[in-house]
Amino acid sequence: MKRILHMIRKEFLQIFSDRAMLSIIFGMPIIQLFVLGYAITTDVTNVAIAIHDMDRSQESRMLIDRFLNSKWFRVIEYDSDLVRRQAVIDTGDALLTVSIPEGFGADAGNGRPPEASLVIDGVDSNTALIAAGYARTIIMRHFQEAGSGDLRDLVRVRALYNPALESRFTIVPGIIALLMTIVATLLTALGLVREREIGTLEQLNVTPIHPLQLILGKIIPFAVLGAIAFGLSMTVAIVWFEVPMTGSWTALVLFTGVYLLTALAMGMFVSTVTSTQQQALFLAWFILIMSVLMSGFMFPISNMPLVLQYVTFGIPLRYYITALREIMLKGTEMRYLLDQLMPLSGICVAILAISAGLVHKRS
Amino acid sequence: MFVLGAHRANDETGDAMSILIDDIHKTYGAQGALAGVTLSIREGERFGLIGPDGAGKSSLMRILCGLIRADRGSFTLCGLDGNRDLRAIKSSIGYMPQRFSLYPDLTVAENLRFFADLFTVPRRERDERLERLYRFSRLKPFAARRAAALSGGMKQKLALSCALIHTPRVLILDEPTTGVDPVSRREFWDILSELSRDGTTILVSTPYMDEAARCDRIAFIHHGRLLAVDTPAGIPGRFPLTILEFRGRRFPVRHDDMLRVRGVASVRLLGDRLRVACESREAVERAVRDMLERSGAEILSVRTDTPSIEDTFVHLMHEEPGHV
């Protein structure tokens, strides 16, 4: 037991003796959280649009005012015929055009369903569809509030748990999960491989230290660093990004603990199958990228081919990100999250067993 | 004299065996690393292992340290069974591998303290030993310096200090002075002499013949076999050889044809000196001289010499069956 403490003490001495490394470990998560929290956003604002109003009625002006006052859109052109409709899209000046046909105001007045058409630039399909959705919302709200048209035709969409559909609410928990992976997996892998690379592992093997004490002494410091990184990034998420924390902290800590252990075990695994820090770095990066792409962090799992959807069941990050979002945004209770906790724990135990076996074999 | 080891006080049985190695075999792939090594080393003895790279020196040492397992054979160390009591053995040996492997980002003091902790040296004892180790290694002024910033000689002394922090009864050193300057080498060996005087058994491998001469006994190891075990002075005497030393210029680099001269056992070129091991001077001098002059060499002088350890070693390597 004492030997584990001595290992931990030595590990922290090494970590703190390297100022650059220290600032990377603690600075990196925070900087990434700030930068990525803003950069990775699926919110669409400031979309350049052109409006072609052939009706020029009071009714059409009111609709146009709504576009002018929206934070989503920036009206770059206003015209009274359709001549330039194709051109503004072709030149890329506008992403979307709104055309209001002649008789728009009159139709609204006598109760017939009025028509307005949208033309979008489909090159960036995600942005275009989101922008079109916003435009449709504006048009519908206009009819609704003007009391014109048949309200039964209008579909009202209300987003639960994230009423404003702020994408940072979903992105930020994802980034937290990602940071934990980087700190725990990458640093553990590098720390262990470094001992092998510089030969100190052999030196340790001629002391009476037990392999288990050695491993624990190596990974506990990184577990502590991971926990600190978690605390820091949660603080930023809640205080700065105002991500709601509606669920139970106990559940959150439990999931984080299990995931941290899994990430450490992955780092151990990487260190046992590589012999230089460079190899370890590459392998850890590969695992990291695969985790990010396959976890549903950025690309919905339901959009993937079926075979790959099955692959995602083996990605621990998938369960952790889901749990983080559920707990923070939705306040989901623990009993509804068991279907996430069970597979995550299973994977954790499996990776731990495999890497412990490999460590034993190599030492 | 600094009492570093102080085992002698506990054990007055002068000739007690510290390391007993019995018929150890170890194979790496198709090539045999150790082909049956049997050896016994007395307590307090400085025992040198000499042999070319890949001869099996490191393998033997790594087996004794418990880093690798022998395929066959057994050994005891301080009376402990190498197949059963490995953990107890690890507490009684100090090992210094060929490569400097301490933590370069930790200071001298931190490195020493870490290894003291791993061997669970009690605090008060640790401080006393640190003082003694600092005194003999003269590392005290550098206690707060990172290991990475030490010179080669100081690094070796730090590595030795770390290996000594738990006062091991047996010290296993794998080419400890390779790449170290001559002055530091001599200092290092002075320390080893003191340790053995205090009763620490030292098994050391070295490529330097002057260091071999400072051992109590040496063994030649080649292709995983011990070729000869004796005192440094006794080894050359065991082989009836005369060395004929030619001094001159432009000696040919290859001397296969000289080995065909009857009576020539082996040939070694050392700069401007060509050392020919032979049965007697009379039988070979004429033939070798002719051969050298034909190849364009200029001979300045010839003399006979008694064989050195190295001459004997080269000769043994030639004699060994299977060697072309």
XYZ file of C-alpha atoms in Angstrom:
687
model
C 0.000 0.000 0.000
C 2.766 2.392 0.941
C 4.532 1.686 -2.315
C 1.464 2.856 -4.244
C 1.627 6.168 -2.388
C 5.319 6.476 -3.199
C 4.571 5.851 -6.877
C 1.810 8.471 -6.802
C 4.088 10.952 -5.079
C 6.771 10.411 -7.707
C 4.232 10.745 -10.501
C 3.039 14.114 -9.201
C 6.638 15.254 -8.751
C 7.205 14.493 -12.407
C 4.003 16.178 -13.501
C 4.736 19.307 -11.490
C 8.377 19.414 -12.539
C 7.211 19.992 -16.083
C 5.579 23.420 -16.077
C 4.757 23.310 -19.775
C 3.032 19.962 -19.389
C 1.126 21.213 -16.381
C -0.278 24.198 -18.207
C -1.186 21.967 -21.116
C -3.023 19.561 -18.863
C -5.043 22.251 -17.128
C -5.120 24.962 -19.769
C -6.054 22.735 -22.645
C -9.449 21.585 -21.381
C -10.539 25.101 -20.534
C -9.352 26.650 -23.787
C -10.905 23.859 -25.768
C -14.154 24.227 -23.912
C -14.303 27.954 -24.659
C -13.240 27.685 -28.264
C -15.221 24.597 -29.139
C -18.227 25.719 -27.114
C -18.548 28.618 -29.509
C -17.111 27.148 -32.685
C -19.019 23.898 -32.791
C -22.501 25.208 -33.137
C -25.362 24.154 -35.293
C -27.224 27.388 -34.573
C -27.743 29.390 -37.726
C -27.662 33.143 -37.438
C -27.060 36.008 -39.791
C -28.153 34.111 -42.892
C -28.057 36.348 -45.953
C -31.439 36.361 -47.643
C -33.058 38.136 -50.553
C -36.732 39.048 -50.601
C -38.733 39.385 -53.774
C -42.025 41.013 -53.070
C -44.369 41.099 -56.052
C -47.410 41.890 -53.956
C -46.244 45.066 -52.272
C -49.271 45.087 -50.002
C -49.508 45.991 -46.351
C -49.734 42.306 -45.613
C -46.434 41.561 -47.390
C -44.668 44.488 -45.674
C -45.644 43.084 -42.324
C -44.168 39.733 -43.241
C -40.989 41.377 -44.479
C -40.672 43.339 -41.237
C -40.625 40.081 -39.373
C -37.645 38.951 -41.428
C -35.903 42.283 -40.922
C -36.322 42.076 -37.175
C -35.125 38.497 -36.866
C -31.632 37.726 -35.504
C -31.502 34.711 -37.794
C -31.574 36.666 -41.031
C -29.846 39.544 -42.699
C -31.793 40.920 -45.665
C -29.259 41.820 -48.321
C -31.640 42.554 -51.160
C -35.187 43.645 -51.596
C -36.754 43.609 -55.015
C -40.179 43.703 -56.568
C -39.741 41.064 -59.242
C -38.196 37.631 -59.621
C -35.522 38.471 -62.195
C -32.641 38.206 -59.789
C -33.912 35.281 -57.741
C -31.668 32.724 -59.419
C -28.738 35.128 -59.646
C -28.380 35.889 -55.919
C -28.275 32.185 -55.137
C -25.834 31.492 -57.980
C -23.398 34.159 -56.846
C -23.704 32.978 -53.274
C -24.775 36.436 -52.119
C -27.818 34.904 -50.474
C -28.391 31.471 -49.042
C -32.130 31.757 -49.227
C -34.739 33.778 -51.074
C -38.291 34.474 -50.043
C -40.744 35.189 -52.824
C -44.095 36.723 -52.109
C -46.459 36.297 -55.084
C -48.949 38.845 -56.339
C -52.241 38.566 -54.531
C -50.638 37.443 -51.280
C -52.333 40.149 -49.251
C -55.654 39.715 -51.047
C -55.679 35.962 -50.443
C -55.031 36.464 -46.793
C -57.855 38.942 -46.656
C -60.482 36.628 -48.134
C -59.461 33.554 -46.227
C -57.776 31.541 -48.971
C -54.465 29.952 -47.966
C -51.784 32.416 -49.012
C -48.605 31.215 -50.628
C -45.026 32.238 -50.271
C -42.124 30.260 -51.673
C -38.612 29.692 -50.443
C -35.611 28.901 -52.593
C -32.525 27.679 -50.814
C -28.895 27.069 -51.692
C -28.482 23.364 -51.079
C -24.680 23.245 -51.100
C -24.468 23.334 -47.327
C -27.561 21.269 -46.803
C -27.493 21.361 -43.032
C -27.393 25.119 -42.770
C -29.876 25.542 -45.617
C -32.446 23.239 -44.070
C -32.102 24.862 -40.688
C -32.433 28.329 -42.253
C -35.458 27.206 -44.247
C -36.973 25.899 -41.047
C -36.511 29.274 -39.399
C -38.035 31.038 -42.419
C -41.010 28.723 -42.358
C -41.475 29.424 -38.672
C -41.489 33.173 -39.306
C -44.036 32.861 -42.093
C -46.289 30.622 -40.041
C -46.116 32.858 -37.019
C -47.103 35.728 -39.244
C -50.241 33.979 -40.414
C -51.030 32.822 -36.972
C -50.793 36.221 -35.400
C -52.513 37.962 -38.276
C -55.348 35.526 -37.772
C -55.395 34.653 -41.425
C -55.458 31.230 -42.997
C -56.590 28.019 -41.449
C -54.823 27.588 -38.148
C -55.511 23.888 -38.067
C -53.015 23.487 -40.878
C -50.266 25.019 -38.863
C -47.950 22.687 -37.006
C -46.581 24.045 -33.820
C -43.184 22.718 -32.842
C -42.011 23.059 -29.298
C -38.589 21.740 -28.265
C -38.637 20.160 -24.850
C -35.672 20.540 -22.451
C -33.992 23.000 -24.768
C -36.794 25.366 -25.811
C -34.530 27.702 -27.772
C -32.743 24.730 -29.370
C -29.419 26.147 -28.205
C -26.890 23.783 -29.675
C -24.281 24.628 -27.017
C -26.494 22.824 -24.517
C -25.887 19.612 -26.393
C -22.345 20.368 -27.535
C -20.812 21.415 -24.226
C -21.569 18.175 -22.326
C -20.111 16.340 -25.316
C -16.913 18.351 -25.135
C -16.602 17.637 -21.424
C -16.758 13.923 -22.157
C -14.150 14.378 -24.863
C -11.758 16.243 -22.581
C -11.969 13.522 -19.985
C -11.006 11.010 -22.649
C -8.030 13.080 -23.725
C -6.696 13.604 -20.213
C -7.275 10.088 -18.961
C -6.531 7.948 -22.008
C -3.756 9.942 -23.618
C -1.828 10.886 -20.487
C -2.049 7.408 -18.990
C -0.852 5.799 -22.191
C 2.038 8.232 -22.558
C 3.010 8.027 -18.889
C 3.295 4.257 -18.933
C 5.012 4.002 -22.291
C 7.542 6.632 -21.255
C 8.700 4.432 -18.377
C 9.166 1.611 -20.831
C 10.909 3.834 -23.346
C 13.472 5.369 -20.992
C 14.054 2.031 -19.263
C 12.812 2.940 -15.793
C 10.123 0.262 -16.036
C 12.891 -2.323 -15.945
C 14.424 -0.527 -12.984
C 11.074 -0.693 -11.198
C 10.786 -4.374 -12.013
C 13.940 -5.142 -10.038
C 12.473 -3.506 -6.934
C 10.065 -5.470 -4.739
C 7.100 -3.449 -6.040
C 4.172 -5.610 -7.136
C 2.940 -5.079 -10.741
C -0.488 -4.152 -9.397
C 1.019 -1.498 -7.099
C 2.951 -0.200 -10.062
C -0.132 0.103 -12.264
C -2.267 1.685 -9.551
C 0.495 4.108 -8.686
C 0.682 5.087 -12.326
C -3.025 5.559 -13.014
C -4.317 7.111 -9.801
C -2.568 10.461 -10.475
C -4.184 10.626 -13.893
C -7.552 9.756 -12.390
C -7.071 12.732 -10.064
C -6.111 14.973 -12.983
C -9.147 13.702 -14.902
C -11.402 14.532 -11.971
C -9.917 18.028 -11.730
C -10.395 18.560 -15.458
C -13.996 17.418 -15.042
C -14.610 19.846 -12.201
C -13.078 22.742 -14.100
C -14.998 22.103 -17.284
C -18.290 21.560 -15.464
C -17.805 24.915 -13.772
C -17.197 26.608 -17.105
C -20.174 24.821 -18.648
C -22.573 25.876 -15.923
C -21.244 29.337 -15.053
C -20.190 30.565 -18.462
C -22.276 28.658 -20.972
C -25.228 28.500 -18.612
C -25.877 24.882 -19.443
C -28.663 23.800 -17.093
C -27.874 21.142 -14.524
C -31.295 19.735 -13.799
C -30.448 16.190 -12.760
C -28.732 14.564 -9.823
C -25.065 15.181 -9.094
C -24.785 11.679 -7.672
C -25.741 10.147 -11.005
C -23.379 12.487 -12.811
C -20.470 11.632 -10.535
C -21.199 7.923 -10.777
C -21.170 7.981 -14.569
C -18.061 10.142 -14.585
C -16.277 7.734 -12.240
C -17.064 4.707 -14.364
C -16.162 6.525 -17.556
C -12.911 7.829 -16.092
C -11.934 4.293 -15.136
C -12.781 3.128 -18.649
C -10.678 5.884 -20.197
C -7.746 5.029 -17.898
C -8.061 1.367 -18.831
C -7.977 2.320 -22.519
C -4.785 4.263 -21.843
C -3.326 1.219 -20.110
C -4.325 -0.921 -23.052
C -2.628 1.459 -25.481
C 0.540 1.411 -23.381
C 0.718 -2.375 -23.342
C 0.520 -2.804 -27.104
C 3.015 -0.053 -27.958
C 6.645 0.454 -27.061
C 7.354 4.093 -27.926
C 5.571 7.295 -26.987
C 5.084 8.038 -30.674
C 3.261 4.775 -31.308
C 1.174 5.320 -28.199
C 0.264 8.828 -29.320
C -0.907 7.601 -32.728
C -2.926 4.736 -31.321
C -4.508 6.942 -28.652
C -5.434 9.493 -31.302
C -6.981 6.823 -33.472
C -9.136 5.630 -30.584
C -10.044 9.220 -29.741
C -11.125 10.155 -33.260
C -13.094 6.945 -33.677
C -14.811 7.588 -30.356
C -15.753 11.126 -31.325
C -17.094 10.213 -34.747
C -18.934 7.100 -33.623
C -20.308 8.313 -30.298
C -23.127 10.397 -31.675
C -21.331 13.497 -30.434
C -21.552 15.202 -33.816
C -23.237 12.788 -36.180
C -26.487 11.116 -35.187
C -26.038 7.375 -34.716
C -29.447 6.778 -36.291
C -28.097 8.123 -39.589
C -25.318 5.536 -39.763
C -25.516 2.294 -41.742
C -26.892 -0.490 -39.575
C -23.574 -2.358 -39.285
C -21.833 0.760 -37.991
C -24.676 1.403 -35.599
C -23.807 -1.913 -33.968
C -20.166 -0.828 -33.791
C -21.179 2.201 -31.733
C -22.377 -0.112 -28.979
C -18.704 -0.796 -28.275
C -17.780 2.874 -27.927
C -17.779 3.868 -24.241
C -17.967 7.576 -25.082
C -21.404 6.965 -26.588
C -22.935 5.994 -23.240
C -21.175 8.715 -21.292
C -22.226 11.515 -23.649
C -25.799 10.269 -23.653
C -25.817 10.094 -19.852
C -24.276 13.561 -19.457
C -26.878 15.143 -21.730
C -29.754 13.256 -20.176
C -28.726 14.122 -16.631
C -27.845 17.749 -17.245
C -30.583 18.846 -19.638
C -33.422 16.488 -18.881
C -32.819 15.609 -15.255
C -33.306 11.946 -16.126
C -33.385 9.739 -13.076
C -30.813 7.041 -12.497
C -33.236 4.173 -13.009
C -33.893 5.295 -16.559
C -30.190 5.464 -17.258
C -29.368 1.882 -16.325
C -29.425 0.952 -20.007
C -26.475 3.322 -20.393
C -24.678 2.424 -17.170
C -24.786 -1.344 -17.708
C -23.040 -1.479 -21.094
C -20.571 1.222 -20.006
C -19.627 -0.767 -16.897
C -19.398 -3.935 -18.966
C -16.980 -2.325 -21.415
C -15.023 -0.852 -18.520
C -14.540 -4.244 -16.847
C -13.659 -5.866 -20.179
C -10.977 -3.313 -21.071
C -9.597 -3.415 -17.520
C -9.341 -7.203 -17.654
C -7.700 -7.219 -21.080
C -5.117 -4.576 -20.208
C -4.371 -6.108 -16.811
C -3.768 -9.412 -18.588
C -1.491 -7.763 -21.130
C 0.430 -5.896 -18.428
C 0.957 -9.147 -16.558
C 2.154 -10.861 -19.719
C 4.643 -8.138 -20.539
C 6.164 -7.807 -17.102
C 36.833 3.881 4.803
C 33.088 4.362 4.492
C 30.981 1.493 5.656
C 28.509 1.194 2.820
C 27.598 -2.451 2.882
C 28.615 -3.705 6.324
C 27.494 -7.262 5.746
C 30.741 -8.770 6.887
C 29.831 -8.099 10.492
C 26.779 -10.326 10.165
C 28.515 -13.095 8.342
C 32.039 -14.103 9.247
C 32.071 -17.287 7.179
C 34.617 -15.868 4.776
C 34.072 -18.336 1.955
C 30.290 -18.363 1.956
C 28.796 -18.571 -1.531
C 26.712 -15.604 -2.492
C 25.570 -16.633 -5.974
C 25.272 -20.227 -7.153
C 24.304 -20.696 -10.779
C 23.546 -24.209 -11.954
C 23.308 -25.102 -15.651
C 21.218 -22.152 -16.781
C 19.833 -22.236 -20.312
C 17.998 -19.475 -22.123
C 16.984 -19.374 -25.764
C 15.777 -16.383 -27.747
C 14.124 -17.661 -30.907
C 16.495 -19.910 -32.841
C 19.652 -18.469 -31.318
C 20.800 -19.723 -27.944
C 21.604 -16.905 -25.549
C 22.809 -19.075 -22.678
C 23.870 -22.662 -23.266
C 24.376 -24.089 -19.812
C 26.133 -21.677 -17.463
C 27.374 -22.995 -14.108
C 29.165 -20.635 -11.770
C 29.599 -19.872 -8.109
C 30.540 -16.473 -6.722
C 31.810 -15.949 -3.191
C 30.467 -13.395 -0.803
C 32.288 -10.099 -1.078
C 33.846 -11.099 -4.373
C 34.217 -8.757 -7.323
C 33.386 -10.994 -10.234
C 33.839 -9.770 -13.811
C 32.000 -11.035 -16.877
C 33.860 -10.424 -20.098
C 32.691 -11.228 -23.581
C 31.659 -9.724 -26.901
C 28.224 -8.184 -27.461
C 25.518 -10.822 -27.615
C 27.615 -13.348 -25.698
C 24.959 -13.648 -23.019
C 26.301 -11.354 -20.280
C 23.168 -9.238 -20.028
C 20.880 -12.264 -20.282
C 22.612 -13.937 -17.343
C 22.354 -10.770 -15.260
C 18.717 -10.218 -16.168
C 17.898 -13.779 -15.126
C 19.583 -13.244 -11.762
C 17.535 -10.060 -11.265
C 14.290 -11.843 -12.070
C 13.621 -9.726 -15.152
C 13.518 -12.793 -17.394
C 13.113 -16.457 -16.613
C 15.612 -19.151 -17.516
C 14.353 -21.967 -19.722
C 16.268 -24.521 -17.689
C 18.567 -24.587 -14.703
C 18.417 -22.959 -11.297
C 20.229 -20.438 -9.152
C 20.361 -19.345 -5.561
C 21.229 -15.861 -4.407
C 22.101 -15.261 -0.743
C 20.612 -18.683 -0.095
C 17.317 -17.773 -1.757
C 15.916 -19.962 -4.536
C 15.752 -18.107 -7.858
C 12.696 -20.031 -8.996
C 10.681 -19.465 -5.840
C 11.864 -16.495 -3.801
C 12.161 -13.880 -6.549
C 10.580 -11.112 -4.515
C 12.888 -11.705 -1.573
C 15.811 -11.797 -3.984
C 14.777 -8.444 -5.423
C 15.118 -6.915 -1.960
C 18.682 -8.164 -1.590
C 20.109 -7.116 -4.954
C 20.964 -3.825 -6.531
C 20.880 -3.777 -10.322
C 22.283 -1.227 -12.696
C 21.323 -1.874 -16.301
C 23.511 -0.869 -19.201
C 21.309 2.066 -20.063
C 20.998 4.870 -17.539
C 17.413 4.514 -16.475
C 16.482 6.879 -13.713
C 13.963 9.669 -14.012
C 15.607 12.466 -15.981
C 12.942 14.978 -14.927
C 13.427 14.311 -11.218
C 16.299 15.760 -9.220
C 19.156 13.712 -7.791
C 17.562 13.804 -4.336
C 14.108 12.908 -5.651
C 15.442 9.923 -7.563
C 17.297 8.629 -4.515
C 14.342 9.145 -2.264
C 11.954 7.407 -4.650
C 14.073 4.259 -4.789
C 14.601 4.333 -1.025
C 10.810 4.484 -0.656
C 10.214 1.587 -3.037
C 12.567 -0.560 -0.989
C 10.770 0.727 2.133
C 13.934 2.002 3.761
C 12.936 3.547 7.125
C 13.147 7.310 7.186
C 15.981 7.788 9.670
C 18.064 5.045 8.104
C 17.404 6.554 4.714
C 18.791 9.942 5.694
C 21.934 8.352 7.111
C 22.511 6.317 3.992
C 21.846 9.302 1.765
C 24.583 11.189 3.586
C 27.020 8.326 3.074
C 26.084 7.883 -0.565
C 26.439 11.608 -1.149
C 29.857 11.520 0.478
C 31.277 8.766 -1.690
C 29.587 9.906 -4.906
C 30.255 13.603 -4.215
C 26.786 14.299 -5.592
C 25.646 16.377 -2.642
C 26.202 19.773 -4.300
C 24.022 18.528 -7.157
C 21.197 17.152 -5.006
C 18.701 19.648 -6.408
C 19.791 19.206 -10.002
C 17.677 17.273 -12.485
C 19.187 13.917 -13.395
C 18.976 14.880 -17.076
C 21.434 17.720 -16.462
C 24.178 15.531 -14.954
C 27.362 14.550 -16.776
C 27.838 10.954 -17.864
C 30.055 10.088 -14.916
C 27.723 11.702 -12.408
C 24.749 9.886 -13.930
C 26.506 6.570 -13.419
C 27.266 7.475 -9.833
C 23.650 8.450 -9.256
C 22.478 5.175 -10.798
C 24.896 3.302 -8.551
C 23.702 5.271 -5.532
C 20.097 4.375 -6.361
C 21.090 0.730 -6.675
C 22.835 0.948 -3.282
C 20.200 2.843 -1.321
C 18.788 -0.327 0.264
C 22.300 -1.720 1.050
C 21.959 -4.773 -1.174
C 24.114 -7.814 -0.420
C 24.620 -8.418 -4.117
C 25.278 -5.756 -6.718
C 24.732 -6.603 -10.380
C 26.201 -4.071 -12.788
C 25.816 -4.384 -16.544
C 28.648 -2.464 -18.228
C 28.323 0.378 -15.712
C 31.156 2.500 -17.091
C 30.508 2.314 -20.827
C 30.725 5.822 -22.223
C 32.148 7.285 -19.014
C 35.383 9.287 -18.972
C 38.551 7.550 -17.666
C 38.774 9.578 -14.452
C 35.166 8.835 -13.510
C 35.735 5.191 -14.409
C 38.618 4.949 -11.985
C 36.598 6.661 -9.236
C 33.723 4.321 -9.903
C 35.941 1.287 -9.494
C 37.419 2.683 -6.286
C 33.883 2.747 -4.928
C 33.305 -0.843 -6.032
C 36.502 -1.954 -4.289
C 35.325 -0.358 -1.069
C 31.922 -2.001 -1.350
C 33.399 -5.445 -1.797
C 35.744 -4.886 1.123
C 32.621 -4.270 3.192
C 31.203 -7.587 2.077
C 29.005 -6.699 -0.890
C 29.188 -9.239 -3.687
C 29.632 -7.593 -7.066
C 28.882 -9.159 -10.423
C 29.982 -6.753 -13.134
C 30.337 -6.959 -16.890
C 32.799 -4.748 -18.700
C 34.316 -4.314 -22.130
C 37.461 -2.757 -20.611
C 40.371 -5.046 -19.840
C 41.871 -2.662 -17.282
C 38.626 -2.983 -15.356
C 38.672 -6.762 -15.697
C 42.097 -6.654 -14.052
C 40.556 -5.023 -10.968
C 38.191 -7.962 -10.382
C 38.940 -10.801 -7.964
C 37.969 -13.308 -10.615
C 36.798 -13.036 -14.187
C 34.905 -15.292 -16.574
C 35.055 -15.246 -20.356
C 31.643 -15.751 -21.822
C 31.135 -16.452 -25.510
C 28.111 -17.816 -27.390
C 26.364 -18.359 -24.064
C 29.177 -20.513 -22.624
C 31.791 -19.789 -19.986
C 35.176 -20.391 -21.607
C 37.422 -19.806 -18.612
C 37.034 -18.720 -14.997
C 40.071 -17.583 -13.037
C 41.813 -14.637 -11.413
C 42.945 -11.929 -13.838
C 46.553 -12.950 -13.212
C 45.865 -16.640 -13.495
C 43.981 -16.580 -16.775
C 46.852 -15.936 -19.204
C 49.011 -18.509 -17.416
C 46.520 -21.233 -18.152
C 47.367 -21.159 -21.823
C 50.880 -21.883 -23.114
C 51.058 -18.916 -25.457
C 53.732 -16.483 -26.499
C 52.850 -13.144 -27.956
C 54.947 -11.851 -30.811
C 54.427 -8.136 -31.162
C 55.328 -6.451 -34.450
C 55.510 -2.685 -34.452
C 55.328 -0.845 -37.732
C 53.198 0.757 -40.438
C 50.681 -0.199 -43.101
C 49.702 -3.541 -41.626
C 46.964 -5.322 -43.607
C 43.562 -5.150 -41.997
C 42.653 -8.761 -42.818
C 44.927 -11.539 -41.567
C 43.154 -14.744 -42.506
C 46.192 -15.973 -44.420
C 48.434 -15.488 -41.385
C 46.278 -17.897 -39.422
C 47.286 -20.550 -41.948
C 50.909 -20.301 -40.846
C 51.631 -23.325 -38.683
C 51.938 -22.362 -35.043
C 49.934 -19.110 -35.254
C 46.958 -19.301 -32.934
C 45.414 -15.866 -33.398
C 46.236 -12.375 -34.644
C 45.171 -8.999 -33.332
C 45.830 -5.566 -34.828
C 46.019 -2.660 -32.375
C 46.881 0.521 -34.256
C 50.553 0.293 -35.091
C 51.009 -3.020 -33.284
C 50.228 -6.482 -34.586
C 50.022 -9.089 -31.827
C 50.418 -12.677 -32.964
C 49.645 -15.431 -30.456
C 51.817 -18.461 -31.138
C 53.423 -21.482 -29.532
C 56.953 -20.177 -29.922
C 58.717 -17.244 -31.525
C 61.152 -19.312 -33.559
C 58.488 -21.267 -35.402
C 56.517 -18.359 -36.820
C 58.536 -15.129 -36.851
C 60.152 -15.699 -40.283
C 56.905 -16.697 -42.015
C 54.830 -13.864 -40.564
C 57.526 -11.275 -41.309
C 57.688 -12.416 -44.964
C 53.970 -12.301 -45.277
C 53.760 -8.770 -43.845
C 56.528 -7.421 -46.033
C 55.004 -8.960 -49.147
C 51.767 -7.101 -48.423
C 53.666 -3.805 -48.246
C 53.921 -3.385 -44.471
C 56.957 -1.754 -42.919
C 58.199 -3.489 -39.773
C 60.090 -1.338 -37.274
C 60.586 -3.740 -34.386
C 59.629 -7.186 -33.086
C 59.482 -8.336 -29.485
C 57.931 -11.109 -27.427
C 55.428 -10.329 -24.718
C 53.497 -12.256 -22.131
C 49.853 -12.672 -23.106
C 47.407 -10.158 -21.656
C 43.852 -10.979 -20.599
C 42.638 -9.707 -23.913
C 45.121 -11.839 -25.890
C 43.930 -14.885 -24.023
C 40.354 -13.932 -24.654
C 40.846 -13.494 -28.404
C 42.712 -16.781 -28.470
C 39.906 -18.564 -26.637
C 37.354 -17.211 -29.065
C 39.344 -18.657 -31.943
C 39.760 -21.976 -30.220
C 36.120 -22.387 -29.478
C 34.478 -25.090 -31.607
C 32.072 -23.761 -34.151
C 33.933 -20.492 -34.525
C 35.199 -19.825 -38.057
